[in-house]
Amino acid sequence: MTPPTRRSYRVAIVGGGIVGLFTAYHLLRAGAGPVVVLERGFLSSGASGRNGGGVRQQWDTRATVRLMREAVGAWKRFGREFGTNVWFRQGGYLFLATTPDEVGRLHKVTEAVRAEGLDGRLLDATDVPRHAPALSLDGVLGATFLRTDGTLYPFPGVWGVYEAVRALGGEVCLGVEVTGVRIEGGRAVGLTTSAGPVDATTVVNAAGGWSADVSRLAGLAVPNVASRHEILATEPLKPFLDPMVIRLSDGLYFSQTMRGEVVGGLAVPHPTGTRAGVPTSVAFLGSMSRSLVRLVPALAPVGVLRAWSGYYDDTPDGFPVIGEDPRLPGFVHANGFSGHGFMLSPASSKRVAKAVMGEPTDLDPAQFSPGRFLDPHRAATPEGLQPG
Amino acid sequence: MDPAPDPRPGAGAPGPDLRSLRTRSTRYHRPRAPFCGVGYCTNCLVRVNGVPNVRACRTPFAPTDRVEVENAWPSSRFDLLAAFDVVFPHGIDTLRGFRRPAFARGFYQRVVRRLAGTGALPTPTRPVGTAPARTIETDVVIVGAGTAGRACAGAVVGAGGRPVVLEREPGAAAVDGAEVVVGTTAVFLPPPVLGRPFPFQLIASAPGGSATEVHARRVVVAVGGYDASLWFAGSDRPGVLTADGAERMHPAKRPGFHRAVVFGGGPRALEMLNRFPEHVDAVVAPGTIDPDVSRRASELDIPLYPRTLVLGALGRSRVERVRLTRRGGSSPTFEIPVDAVVLAHRRLPHAQLFFQAGARMAWRPDVGAYSPAIGACGETSVPGLFAAGEPAGAARPDDAVRSGEVAGAAVVAGGPSPSLPVAPAPEGRHELEGYYQEWLAAGPGPGKVVVCPCEDVLLPELLDATDRGYRGIEVIKRYTGLGTGLCQGRYCLPDALFVLAARERRPVPEVGYITQRPPVVPTSLGALAGLPEPGGPPP
Ligand SMILES: Cc1cc2nc3c(=O)[nH]c(=O)nc-3n(C[C@H](O)[C@H](O)[C@H](O)COP(=O)(O)OP(=O)(O)OC[C@H]3O[C@@H](n4cnc5c(N)ncnc54)[C@H](O)[C@@H]3O)c2cc1C
């Protein structure tokens, strides 16, 4: 355990995943004052150490495309700004549609992508092999491809930002659990933790799959729901697949990492076992293998090396929650990232830092603010492209 | 442990002779030779009929099989890509290197990507599809038909039961009254769903074949153990192998070595002396040497080196000398010429299935490993799950028989409620704790110390991680990639625990648990795809 060294901080961040760490980084860069990140597990024990490393700009809402476009720039620069190499490889994202309805959805996505000045392409099934020769085209009606999407290796991202936070004088306390949110005069004024109380002018809830619990500690009801997602990796193979591939019909996603492993899952929440640890199920191993082998028959003899799972933090409309809670001044949300918090984190955390500093952000409140769930009339249309 | 039959590599069996097979490592293309002989390490992977990463040591070959070496060009004996090993004496830093200049990113990625990975995408000569799994329902399933498993099966049959026994080896003998399923490895045992007629669902698979799904009321895991590795410079060099490997791959009369050093001072070392009396030149042990080992060695006129550090296995394409130094600091180093190093110092229980099932695990300083916490009858903290044999702490065959019989009787009787009051965890420190402390102080070298042979992770990467303040096995694993390769950490994480304990100056259990993710061994997507759909008929 690394306990906090001071009693009082400008900002106390709950959760030392990529979101909490990046938020701390941007706050320190902006000269916010003393910042502490409180993480109950080890570094990368949450979703930030359990994800598929996908980074895409193909979304059906332009605001998300814009945010992700900025994030892609940040991931490209990451190695030069931070001491570690995330191996962000722009092999593209290939979305496969197998029904006319899905083709329609991909149309909408490509429109949004192109409207933001990116080179998204709608493809016929016959164009698919050019981007991913190993795929069976059985049932594929159409596809989209964006060359500048890609994949990265999440761990060095966590290490790099962690080291940068510490180099800037921030504290990252590992093995310290937040057990309560202290409220005085209707304001969040600090936390109670397993290492004692800390005071903070602002508290940030970056607790990922556990964010609803942390909000509850502050007496706030939120619609965030944790859902368990399973994922697996195969034996490492020599490179044969460049893009991340996603099939809309069953949410199958997979890519080949720099190390050669095929890593992927099914972007459907697993029905059982939320909060029962992070296990693997026989049902997942079966359905994932079936789904993958159907699309890439050559993989049938390849061994599954390991399987694991992690929690998405889902919101009703699929957009993250960024900003101060209107019900509790001093309590800022940076959560609800569903299956894409890693890729978004460099861009979203900049906005979180601004919200902490009380500065305005460019985020549409109807889409991202915590208040949107309090006012049903302001609810935005949900993000349509959830998988991967 | 069972006496292994004499292997007859080459004799009538087509396919590569395991004694002379050479492969190459993933990153640095270091020469490798079969190491473990029991289907876990990466050193005997070959491509067979277009299927990559087939373990030669566990594969029955047919005369028409096309066997190719992977990961080497033009051949595994003369591999031009081995230049990477020479050009990068301190390794390739993929964590912090290759970050500049910006325009070179794509180039670096192509080069590094090509160096990673083991075999290439399958191009099977015969179609490999998905094979529907076989489903078995049974009262009692026993995993492992070794000494303990057979004794357990006998006890269950004696009490009128009819257990199913799963055995990884293809040739296991029948047990009267039991159904023995051979050539099938148990790979996944999720926690039982209590309240279902068959709370346990065990997944097993045959290499290159289909899966088996066993629904059972009770499970006895009697899967034995394996001989551990050891870290030293050149520990990945051909000629270094485990006692398992020596036993499985080398005929007692004509092994592929002539002057081996046996590392270890206990029962396993004695077995090696008895198996290869004319081919052992020295016994080296991390601590004291048992009297019966000393006696046998002096009969055979073999010198003993107790309390000795192995600093390196030197040589070119295989071990030619070992460099040693007595423990206790400031002793001079010395070398002895050998052509093999047989690691016989530590048996580790196979503990994955217990961990998967959610059993409480305990650190055992006497073994230097985690194993399930058990009660007097082998019952674990999971109701209905029992341990027998090495996972239950049995070190010798008669202990294994006894633990099998006791577990068998308890299983039939319905099993005691798992309160686990018995057997307090032994105290003290394992001898390797002090050993590795001194080894680190001695300044490991010469040459590369490959701590994770599957992924070619080097010792300095690990030391650098702890210098930067990363602590605990979970983080170090993710930071260095240690233990994330094909053997899933079997041959590196047990040693990493000791080295990290020394570096972090805290007891081993505080360094963390070695999380073992399913499956137990790589299991083909094709076999898993054949598992029945939940709630539906098999595909
Ligand atoms: C299987 C899977 C695949 C995914 N694939 C992708 C992908 O391809 N691309 C992508 O961008 N995203 C992906 N994601 C999502 C992504 O991983 C997450 O959105 C992102 O990591 C969220 O980061 P975070 O910091 O908010 O959460 P986390 O990394 O989960 O961090 C939250 C931390 O808070 C800590 N915490 C919780 N409660 C407390 C408390 N009371 N006190 C102290 N600490 C506490 C937890 O221990 C945890 O470490 C995937 C997720 C999963 C599970």
Coordinates of C-alpha atoms and ligand atoms in Angstrom, one line a residue, chain A residues 14-20 38-42 45-55 93 176-179 206-210 214 217 229-231 244 253 308-312 334 337-344 388, ligand 1:
Chain A
V14 CA -11.2 7.8 -7.3
G15 CA -9.8 5.1 -9.6
G16 CA -6.3 4.6 -11.0
G17 CA -7.3 3.3 -14.5
I18 CA -6.4 5.1 -17.6
V19 CA -9.2 7.7 -17.1
G20 CA -8.2 8.6 -13.6
L38 CA -6.6 6.6 -5.2
E39 CA -6.6 3.0 -6.5
R40 CA -7.7 0.1 -4.4
G41 CA -6.0 -2.6 -6.6
F42 CA -2.8 -2.7 -8.4
S45 CA -6.2 -4.1 -12.4
G46 CA -9.4 -2.6 -13.8
A47 CA -10.7 -2.5 -17.4
S48 CA -7.7 -0.5 -18.4
G49 CA -5.6 -3.7 -18.1
R50 CA -8.3 -6.0 -19.6
N51 CA -9.3 -4.5 -22.8
G52 CA -8.8 -5.2 -26.5
G53 CA -6.8 -2.0 -27.3
G54 CA -9.1 -0.9 -30.1
V55 CA -9.0 2.8 -31.3
Y93 CA -11.1 -1.0 -38.5
V176 CA -6.0 2.3 -1.1
E177 CA -9.7 1.9 -1.2
V178 CA -12.2 4.8 -1.1
T179 CA -14.9 4.0 1.4
A206 CA -13.2 7.7 -12.3
A207 CA -14.0 4.3 -10.9
G208 CA -14.9 2.6 -14.1
G209 CA -17.2 -0.4 -13.6
W210 CA -17.5 0.6 -10.0
V214 CA -18.8 5.5 -5.8
L217 CA -21.2 6.7 -1.6
H229 CA -17.4 -8.7 -20.9
E230 CA -15.2 -11.7 -21.7
I231 CA -12.3 -11.7 -24.0
M244 CA -9.5 -4.7 -36.2
Y253 CA -14.4 -8.2 -32.6
W308 CA -10.3 -13.3 -19.0
S309 CA -13.0 -10.7 -18.4
G310 CA -13.5 -7.1 -17.3
Y311 CA -16.3 -4.7 -16.6
Y312 CA -17.8 -2.1 -18.9
A334 CA -15.5 10.8 -15.5
F337 CA -17.2 4.8 -20.9
S338 CA -18.7 1.5 -21.9
G339 CA -16.4 -0.4 -24.2
H340 CA -14.3 2.5 -25.4
G341 CA -12.9 4.4 -22.4
F342 CA -9.3 3.5 -23.3
M343 CA -9.3 5.0 -26.7
L344 CA -11.1 8.1 -25.7
G388 CA -15.8 -2.8 -29.9
Ligands
LIG1 C1 -13.2 -7.0 -22.4 C2 -13.1 -5.5 -22.6 C3 -12.7 -5.0 -23.9 C4 -12.5 -3.7 -24.1 N1 -12.1 -3.2 -25.3 C5 -11.8 -1.9 -25.5 C6 -11.2 -1.4 -26.7 O1 -11.0 -2.2 -27.6 N2 -11.0 -0.1 -26.8 C7 -11.3 0.8 -25.8 O2 -11.0 2.0 -25.9 N3 -11.9 0.3 -24.7 C8 -12.1 -1.0 -24.5 N4 -12.7 -1.4 -23.3 C9 -13.1 -0.4 -22.3 C10 -12.0 0.2 -21.6 O3 -11.1 -0.8 -21.1 C11 -12.5 1.0 -20.4 O4 -13.5 1.9 -20.9 C12 -11.4 1.9 -19.8 O5 -10.3 1.1 -19.4 C13 -12.0 2.6 -18.6 O6 -11.0 3.1 -17.8 P1 -11.3 3.6 -16.4 O7 -10.0 4.2 -15.9 O8 -12.5 4.4 -16.4 O9 -11.6 2.2 -15.6 P2 -10.7 1.1 -14.9 O10 -9.5 0.8 -15.7 O11 -11.6 0.0 -14.6 O12 -10.3 1.8 -13.6 C14 -11.2 2.0 -12.6 C15 -10.4 1.8 -11.3 O13 -11.1 2.2 -10.2 C16 -10.7 1.4 -9.1 N5 -11.8 1.6 -8.1 C17 -13.1 1.3 -8.1 N6 -13.7 1.5 -7.0 C18 -12.7 2.0 -6.2 C19 -12.8 2.5 -4.8 N7 -13.9 2.5 -4.1 N8 -11.6 2.9 -4.3 C20 -10.5 2.9 -5.0 N9 -10.4 2.5 -6.3 C21 -11.5 2.1 -6.8 C22 -10.7 0.0 -9.7 O14 -9.9 -0.8 -8.9 C23 -10.1 0.3 -11.1 O15 -8.7 0.1 -11.2 C24 -12.8 -2.8 -23.1 C25 -13.2 -3.2 -21.8 C26 -13.3 -4.6 -21.6 C27 -13.8 -5.1 -20.2

